[in-house]
Coordinates of C-alpha atoms and ligand atoms in Angstrom, one line a residue:
M1 CA 0.0 0.0 0.0
P2 CA 1.2 3.6 -0.6
G3 CA 2.3 5.6 2.4
D4 CA -0.4 6.7 4.9
K5 CA -1.9 10.0 3.9
S6 CA -2.5 11.3 7.5
I7 CA 1.0 10.4 8.6
S8 CA 2.6 11.9 5.4
H9 CA 1.0 15.3 5.9
R10 CA 2.3 15.4 9.5
A11 CA 5.8 14.2 8.6
A12 CA 6.1 16.9 5.9
M13 CA 4.8 19.7 8.1
I14 CA 6.7 18.8 11.2
A15 CA 9.9 18.3 9.2
A16 CA 9.3 21.8 7.8
L17 CA 9.2 23.2 11.3
A18 CA 12.4 21.4 12.3
E19 CA 16.0 22.7 11.9
G20 CA 17.9 20.7 9.3
T21 CA 17.1 17.9 6.9
S22 CA 14.5 15.1 7.3
R23 CA 14.3 12.2 4.9
I24 CA 10.9 10.7 4.5
G25 CA 10.5 7.2 3.0
N26 CA 7.2 5.8 1.5
F27 CA 5.6 9.3 1.4
S28 CA 2.0 9.2 0.3
T29 CA 1.5 9.4 -3.5
S30 CA -1.9 11.2 -2.9
E31 CA -2.8 14.5 -4.5
D32 CA -3.7 15.7 -1.0
C33 CA -0.1 15.3 0.3
G34 CA 1.1 16.8 -3.0
A35 CA -0.9 19.9 -2.1
T36 CA 0.8 20.0 1.4
L37 CA 4.2 19.9 -0.2
R38 CA 3.4 22.7 -2.7
C39 CA 2.1 24.9 0.1
L40 CA 5.2 24.3 2.2
E41 CA 7.4 25.2 -0.9
Q42 CA 5.4 28.4 -1.3
L43 CA 6.3 29.2 2.4
G44 CA 10.0 28.8 1.6
V45 CA 10.6 25.2 2.6
R46 CA 12.9 23.2 0.3
V47 CA 11.5 19.9 -0.8
S48 CA 13.2 17.4 -3.1
R49 CA 11.2 14.4 -4.2
D50 CA 12.2 11.2 -5.9
G51 CA 8.9 9.2 -6.2
S52 CA 7.9 8.3 -2.7
D53 CA 11.3 9.4 -1.1
L54 CA 11.4 12.9 0.1
S55 CA 14.0 15.2 1.6
I56 CA 12.9 18.3 3.4
E57 CA 15.1 21.2 4.5
G58 CA 13.3 22.5 7.5
A59 CA 12.7 26.2 7.7
G60 CA 12.8 26.0 11.5
R61 CA 10.4 27.8 13.8
D62 CA 11.1 31.2 12.4
G63 CA 12.2 30.6 8.8
F64 CA 8.9 30.5 6.9
R65 CA 8.4 33.4 4.5
A66 CA 5.2 35.1 3.4
P67 CA 3.7 33.4 0.4
A68 CA 3.4 35.5 -2.8
S69 CA 0.0 34.1 -3.6
P70 CA -2.8 32.2 -1.8
L71 CA -1.9 28.7 -0.7
D72 CA -4.1 26.2 -2.6
C73 CA -4.9 23.1 -0.5
G74 CA -6.9 21.5 -3.3
N75 CA -9.3 19.0 -1.9
S76 CA -7.4 18.4 1.3
G77 CA -9.0 19.3 4.7
T78 CA -5.9 18.0 6.5
T79 CA -3.7 20.4 4.6
M80 CA -5.9 23.4 5.3
R81 CA -6.6 22.7 9.0
L82 CA -3.1 21.7 10.0
L83 CA -1.3 24.4 8.0
A84 CA -3.7 27.0 9.6
G85 CA -2.2 26.0 12.9
I86 CA 1.3 26.6 11.7
L87 CA 0.4 29.9 10.0
A88 CA -1.3 31.2 13.1
G89 CA 2.2 31.4 14.7
Q90 CA 3.9 33.2 11.8
E91 CA 4.0 37.0 11.7
F92 CA 2.9 37.5 8.1
E93 CA -0.5 37.3 6.4
S94 CA -1.4 34.3 4.3
T95 CA -4.5 33.0 2.6
L96 CA -5.6 29.3 2.5
T97 CA -8.0 28.3 -0.2
G98 CA -9.0 25.1 -2.0
D99 CA -11.4 23.5 -4.5
D100 CA -15.2 23.9 -4.4
S101 CA -15.6 21.0 -1.9
L102 CA -13.0 22.3 0.5
R103 CA -14.4 25.8 0.3
S104 CA -17.7 24.5 1.4
R105 CA -16.4 22.6 4.5
P106 CA -16.7 24.0 8.1
M107 CA -13.6 25.9 9.3
Q108 CA -15.1 27.7 12.4
R109 CA -13.9 24.7 14.4
I110 CA -10.3 25.8 13.8
I111 CA -11.0 29.6 13.6
E112 CA -12.3 29.7 17.1
P113 CA -9.3 28.1 18.9
L114 CA -6.8 29.9 16.7
Q115 CA -8.4 33.2 17.6
M116 CA -8.2 32.3 21.3
L117 CA -4.4 31.6 20.7
G118 CA -4.2 35.2 19.3
A119 CA -4.2 34.9 15.5
E120 CA -6.5 37.1 13.4
I121 CA -8.5 35.1 10.9
S122 CA -11.0 36.2 8.4
S123 CA -13.2 33.8 6.5
S124 CA -16.2 33.8 4.3
D125 CA -18.8 32.9 7.0
G126 CA -16.7 30.2 8.6
R127 CA -15.5 28.7 5.3
A128 CA -12.3 29.1 3.2
P129 CA -10.7 31.1 1.8
L130 CA -9.2 31.9 5.2
T131 CA -6.9 34.8 5.6
I132 CA -4.6 34.4 8.6
R133 CA -2.6 37.2 10.3
G134 CA -0.4 35.3 12.6
R135 CA 1.3 36.4 15.8
K136 CA 4.5 35.4 17.5
P137 CA 4.4 34.1 20.1
L138 CA 0.9 33.0 20.5
M139 CA -0.9 32.7 23.8
P140 CA -1.2 29.2 25.2
I141 CA -4.7 27.8 25.7
D142 CA -6.5 24.9 27.3
Y143 CA -9.1 23.8 24.8
E144 CA -11.8 21.2 24.9
L145 CA -12.7 19.9 21.4
L146 CA -16.3 20.5 20.5
T147 CA -16.1 18.1 17.5
P148 CA -14.1 14.9 17.8
S149 CA -11.6 15.7 15.1
A150 CA -7.9 14.8 14.8
Q151 CA -7.5 17.7 12.3
V152 CA -8.7 20.2 14.8
K153 CA -6.6 18.7 17.6
S154 CA -3.6 18.7 15.4
C155 CA -4.2 22.3 14.3
I156 CA -4.2 23.5 17.9
L157 CA -1.1 21.4 18.8
L158 CA 0.9 22.8 15.8
A159 CA -0.1 26.3 16.8
G160 CA 0.8 25.5 20.4
L161 CA 4.4 24.9 19.2
N162 CA 4.6 28.7 18.7
A163 CA 2.8 29.6 22.0
N164 CA 4.5 31.1 25.0
G165 CA 3.7 28.2 27.4
R166 CA 1.7 25.0 27.6
T167 CA -1.2 24.4 25.2
K168 CA -3.5 21.5 26.1
V169 CA -6.3 19.9 24.0
V170 CA -8.8 17.7 25.7
E171 CA -10.9 15.3 23.7
D172 CA -14.1 13.5 24.7
Q173 CA -13.7 10.8 22.1
A174 CA -10.3 9.4 21.0
T175 CA -9.2 10.4 17.5
R176 CA -6.1 9.4 15.5
D177 CA -2.9 10.4 17.3
H178 CA -0.4 10.7 14.5
T179 CA 0.5 14.3 15.3
E180 CA 1.4 13.4 18.9
R181 CA 3.5 10.4 17.8
M182 CA 5.3 12.4 15.1
L183 CA 6.1 15.3 17.5
H184 CA 7.5 12.7 19.9
W185 CA 9.5 11.1 17.1
F186 CA 11.1 14.5 16.4
G187 CA 11.9 14.9 20.1
V188 CA 9.4 17.6 20.9
P189 CA 8.2 17.4 24.5
I190 CA 4.6 16.3 24.3
E191 CA 2.4 15.0 27.1
T192 CA -0.5 12.6 26.4
G193 CA -3.2 11.1 28.6
D194 CA -4.6 7.6 28.5
A195 CA -6.8 7.4 25.4
E196 CA -8.5 4.3 26.8
K197 CA -9.8 6.2 29.8
E198 CA -12.6 8.7 29.7
N199 CA -11.6 12.1 31.2
E200 CA -7.9 11.3 30.5
R201 CA -7.8 12.0 26.8
F202 CA -5.6 15.0 26.2
A203 CA -2.4 16.1 24.5
A204 CA -0.3 19.1 25.5
V205 CA 2.8 20.8 24.1
T206 CA 5.0 23.5 25.5
G207 CA 5.8 26.0 22.9
R208 CA 9.0 27.7 21.5
T209 CA 11.2 24.6 21.8
V210 CA 13.7 24.1 18.9
F211 CA 13.9 20.6 17.4
V212 CA 15.9 19.1 14.6
G213 CA 15.2 17.0 11.5
H214 CA 14.6 13.3 11.7
D215 CA 14.3 10.5 9.2
I216 CA 10.9 8.9 8.9
N217 CA 9.5 5.8 7.2
V218 CA 5.7 6.0 6.6
P219 CA 3.7 2.8 6.9
G220 CA 1.2 1.8 4.2
D221 CA -2.2 3.5 4.4
I222 CA -4.7 1.3 6.3
S223 CA -7.6 3.4 5.0
S224 CA -6.5 2.6 1.4
A225 CA -5.9 -1.0 2.4
A226 CA -9.5 -1.2 3.7
Y227 CA -11.0 -1.4 0.1
F228 CA -8.7 -4.3 -0.7
I229 CA -9.5 -6.0 2.6
A230 CA -13.3 -5.7 2.0
A231 CA -13.0 -6.9 -1.6
A232 CA -11.0 -9.9 -0.7
A233 CA -13.2 -10.9 2.3
L234 CA -16.3 -10.7 0.1
L235 CA -15.1 -12.1 -3.3
D236 CA -15.2 -15.9 -3.5
G237 CA -11.9 -17.6 -3.6
S238 CA -9.7 -14.7 -2.5
S239 CA -6.5 -14.8 -0.6
L240 CA -4.7 -11.5 0.0
E241 CA -1.7 -10.5 2.0
L242 CA -0.8 -6.8 2.5
E243 CA 2.6 -6.0 4.0
N244 CA 3.8 -3.0 6.0
V245 CA 0.4 -1.5 6.7
G246 CA 0.0 1.0 9.5
L247 CA -1.6 -0.5 12.6
N248 CA -1.9 2.5 14.8
P249 CA -4.7 1.5 17.4
T250 CA -6.6 4.7 16.6
R251 CA -7.0 3.5 13.0
T252 CA -7.5 -0.3 13.2
L253 CA -11.2 -0.5 14.3
F254 CA -12.1 -1.3 10.8
L255 CA -10.2 -4.6 11.1
K256 CA -11.8 -5.4 14.4
Q257 CA -15.2 -4.7 12.8
M258 CA -14.5 -7.0 9.9
Q259 CA -13.5 -9.7 12.4
S260 CA -16.6 -9.1 14.5
F261 CA -18.6 -9.8 11.3
G262 CA -16.9 -13.2 11.4
L263 CA -14.8 -12.3 8.3
N264 CA -11.4 -13.9 8.0
V265 CA -9.0 -11.0 8.6
T266 CA -5.8 -11.6 10.6
V267 CA -2.8 -9.5 11.5
G268 CA 0.8 -10.6 12.0
N269 CA 4.5 -9.5 12.1
V270 CA 3.6 -6.3 14.1
R271 CA 6.5 -4.0 14.7
D272 CA 7.2 -0.4 15.4
K273 CA 9.1 2.0 13.1
S274 CA 9.2 5.8 13.2
N275 CA 6.9 5.5 16.3
E276 CA 4.1 4.0 14.3
P277 CA 3.1 0.3 14.5
R278 CA 2.8 -1.6 11.3
G279 CA 2.4 -5.2 10.2
T280 CA 1.0 -7.7 7.7
I281 CA -2.8 -8.1 7.1
K282 CA -4.1 -11.4 5.7
V283 CA -7.5 -11.9 4.3
E284 CA -9.2 -15.0 3.1
T285 CA -12.7 -15.1 1.6
G286 CA -15.5 -16.2 3.9
Y287 CA -16.1 -16.6 7.6
D288 CA -13.4 -17.7 10.0
S289 CA -15.7 -20.1 11.8
P290 CA -18.7 -21.9 10.4
S291 CA -20.9 -20.6 13.2
A292 CA -19.9 -17.0 12.5
A293 CA -21.7 -17.1 9.1
N294 CA -25.2 -17.1 10.6
N295 CA -24.7 -16.0 14.2
S296 CA -26.2 -12.4 14.0
E297 CA -29.8 -12.3 13.3
S298 CA -29.9 -8.8 14.8
S299 CA -28.2 -5.9 13.1
L300 CA -25.0 -4.3 14.2
T301 CA -25.2 -0.7 15.3
L302 CA -22.1 1.5 15.2
R303 CA -22.3 4.7 17.1
S304 CA -20.8 7.4 19.4
A305 CA -17.2 6.7 20.5
L306 CA -16.6 4.2 17.7
I307 CA -17.4 6.7 15.0
P308 CA -14.2 8.9 15.0
Q309 CA -12.0 5.8 14.7
L310 CA -13.9 4.5 11.7
I311 CA -14.8 7.8 10.1
D312 CA -13.1 7.3 6.7
E313 CA -14.2 3.6 6.5
L314 CA -18.0 4.1 7.2
P315 CA -19.2 4.2 3.6
L316 CA -17.3 1.0 2.9
L317 CA -18.6 -0.6 6.1
A318 CA -22.1 0.2 4.8
V319 CA -21.4 -1.8 1.7
V320 CA -19.9 -4.6 3.7
G321 CA -23.0 -4.5 6.0
S322 CA -25.2 -5.1 2.9
Q323 CA -23.6 -8.6 2.7
I324 CA -23.9 -9.5 6.4
D325 CA -26.8 -11.1 8.2
G326 CA -28.8 -8.4 9.9
G327 CA -27.2 -5.6 8.0
I328 CA -25.7 -2.6 9.7
E329 CA -26.8 0.7 11.2
I330 CA -24.5 3.7 11.6
R331 CA -25.6 6.5 13.9
D332 CA -24.0 9.6 15.5
A333 CA -22.1 10.1 12.3
S334 CA -23.3 13.5 11.0
E335 CA -19.7 14.5 10.5
L336 CA -19.9 12.3 7.4
R337 CA -22.1 15.0 5.9
V338 CA -19.2 17.6 5.9
K339 CA -16.5 15.4 4.5
E340 CA -15.3 15.8 0.8
S341 CA -19.0 15.2 -0.1
D342 CA -22.1 14.5 2.0
R343 CA -21.0 10.9 2.5
I344 CA -24.3 9.8 4.1
A345 CA -26.3 11.0 1.1
A346 CA -23.8 9.6 -1.4
T347 CA -23.7 6.2 0.2
V348 CA -27.4 6.0 0.5
A349 CA -27.9 7.0 -3.1
G350 CA -25.3 4.6 -4.4
L351 CA -26.6 1.6 -2.3
R352 CA -30.2 2.3 -3.4
A353 CA -29.1 2.5 -7.1
M354 CA -27.6 -1.0 -6.6
S355 CA -31.0 -2.3 -5.2
A356 CA -30.1 -2.3 -1.4
E357 CA -32.7 -1.5 1.1
V358 CA -31.4 1.6 2.9
E359 CA -32.9 4.0 5.4
E360 CA -31.3 7.5 5.8
F361 CA -31.1 9.4 9.1
D362 CA -29.7 12.9 9.8
D363 CA -26.8 11.2 11.5
G364 CA -26.3 8.0 9.6
L365 CA -28.0 5.2 7.8
R366 CA -29.2 1.6 8.1
V367 CA -28.8 -1.0 5.4
N368 CA -30.4 -4.4 5.4
G369 CA -28.4 -7.5 4.6
P370 CA -27.5 -9.9 3.1
I371 CA -28.6 -8.7 -0.3
Q372 CA -27.5 -9.3 -3.9
L373 CA -26.3 -5.9 -5.2
H374 CA -26.9 -5.1 -8.8
G375 CA -24.5 -3.1 -11.0
A376 CA -25.6 0.5 -11.5
Q377 CA -24.4 4.0 -12.5
I378 CA -22.9 5.6 -9.4
D379 CA -22.1 9.3 -8.9
S380 CA -18.9 9.5 -6.9
R381 CA -19.7 13.3 -6.3
G382 CA -16.0 13.8 -6.9
D383 CA -15.3 12.1 -3.6
H384 CA -12.4 9.6 -3.6
R385 CA -13.7 7.4 -0.8
I386 CA -17.2 7.1 -2.4
A387 CA -15.5 6.1 -5.8
M388 CA -13.4 3.4 -4.1
T389 CA -16.3 2.2 -1.9
F390 CA -18.5 1.7 -5.0
A391 CA -15.7 0.0 -6.9
V392 CA -15.8 -2.7 -4.2
A393 CA -19.6 -2.8 -4.3
G394 CA -19.3 -3.1 -8.2
L395 CA -17.0 -6.1 -7.8
I396 CA -19.5 -8.0 -5.6
A397 CA -22.5 -6.9 -7.6
E398 CA -24.2 -8.8 -10.5
G399 CA -23.7 -6.9 -13.7
E400 CA -21.7 -3.8 -14.6
T401 CA -21.2 -0.8 -12.5
E402 CA -20.0 2.6 -13.9
I403 CA -18.6 5.2 -11.5
K404 CA -18.8 8.8 -12.6
D405 CA -15.6 11.0 -12.0
A406 CA -13.7 7.9 -10.8
E407 CA -10.4 9.6 -11.4
C408 CA -11.0 11.5 -8.1
V409 CA -9.4 8.4 -6.4
G410 CA -6.1 10.3 -7.0
V411 CA -7.0 12.5 -4.0
S412 CA -5.8 9.7 -1.7
F413 CA -4.8 6.7 -3.9
P414 CA -3.8 7.4 -7.6
E415 CA -2.8 3.8 -8.2
F416 CA -6.1 2.4 -6.9
F417 CA -7.6 1.0 -10.1
E418 CA -4.3 -0.2 -11.5
L419 CA -3.6 -2.2 -8.2
L420 CA -7.1 -3.5 -8.1
N421 CA -6.8 -4.7 -11.7
S422 CA -3.6 -6.4 -10.8
V423 CA -5.1 -8.5 -8.0
V424 CA -8.7 -9.2 -9.3
E425 CA -9.1 -11.8 -11.9
Ligands
S3P501 C1 -7.7 13.1 9.2 C2 -8.7 13.1 10.2 C3 -10.1 12.8 9.9 C4 -10.3 12.1 8.5 C5 -9.4 12.7 7.5 C6 -8.0 12.7 7.9 C7 -6.4 13.5 9.7 O1 -10.8 14.0 9.8 O2 -11.6 12.0 8.1 O3 -9.6 11.9 6.3 O4 -5.4 13.3 8.9 O5 -6.2 14.1 10.7 P1 -11.4 14.7 11.1 O6 -10.3 14.7 12.1 O7 -11.8 16.1 10.8 O8 -12.6 13.9 11.5

């Protein structure tokens, strides 16, 4: 699998803030991470790239320069929200913009804490373009996340690196912790609570520390692997092994979910590298025990604390649910409506077009299963995860499926169709 997108964004941005050179291996091939690199270059960071190997000359805490034109984050929410945190601590003015989808997504969630830290931000009614007039140093804050979001948490922590004191972010529900791990890898003092325990989920940084470049190897992207795992589990006669896939516990709930459906997904050779666990995932078609195939008359409901850890895999889980006894219900997931597209509406429309029985809720959906899907015309809405989800649905469906704007997979996984063709007979 290509390098993890979330980890690659953080590796590039934190390397840019470091003094000296960082080499990054297996950097994500995604367009989103390409947008991050271009923005960093516009800010004066030197990047040299040879395929998935990168070398970044850090600008250091004070070496960024004012960009000559707006910074285009493309389709990437992570680029915009995390860079905003860095730019809040720079003394110049800069503007972050993006494509139509990104300019329609909510940014008040980062504007509010960044203003508390002392940055001046103007927006178009809480949406991009965002113009940021930073301040150095920022004022440290204690902040409780209103939306469970690793992007918002990371934005505040990156801003906190330029604050005069300790900045603490408390979260009610655990979200991916790649920023905390990457800061630790670079030797930045960072405190974290126990993500397993309610009331102890927090991360805190003390600002104005200087740190130096580090080499990083990025594990394969588990969110990209998920499409292959689902396809192999559901397509008769499959056997698939994926090596060097990221197994950070805040990202592996999808695997546990597949296992709880009784599907034959196993993990081995787990090891740590660059402070991120990784290992081999094996998938065989069918159920791992004969009783698992028909043990769940009642449907499975995914909700609340589970949602942030499955957020990018939920459309795919809805498709998998359509093949499972009892189906699946997803609730408390209204965040899906403000992703690259309204992913609840897109998933419901796609599944209905393929003849599934689906109910739509404000905060989720319920799909009955098992059901034979039928090939259909699917509108990806220009959303990479919708296109890949329905490519998997198309493989298990009877008849042909055509996905509109399927090239949008490049946002996270440009080699998706080529790889899929190489493993599917
Ligand atoms: C990401 C966090 C998630 C996820 C996105 C990547 C990240 O968004 O959906 O694809 O890299 O931090 P939120 O944190 O806003 O839920």
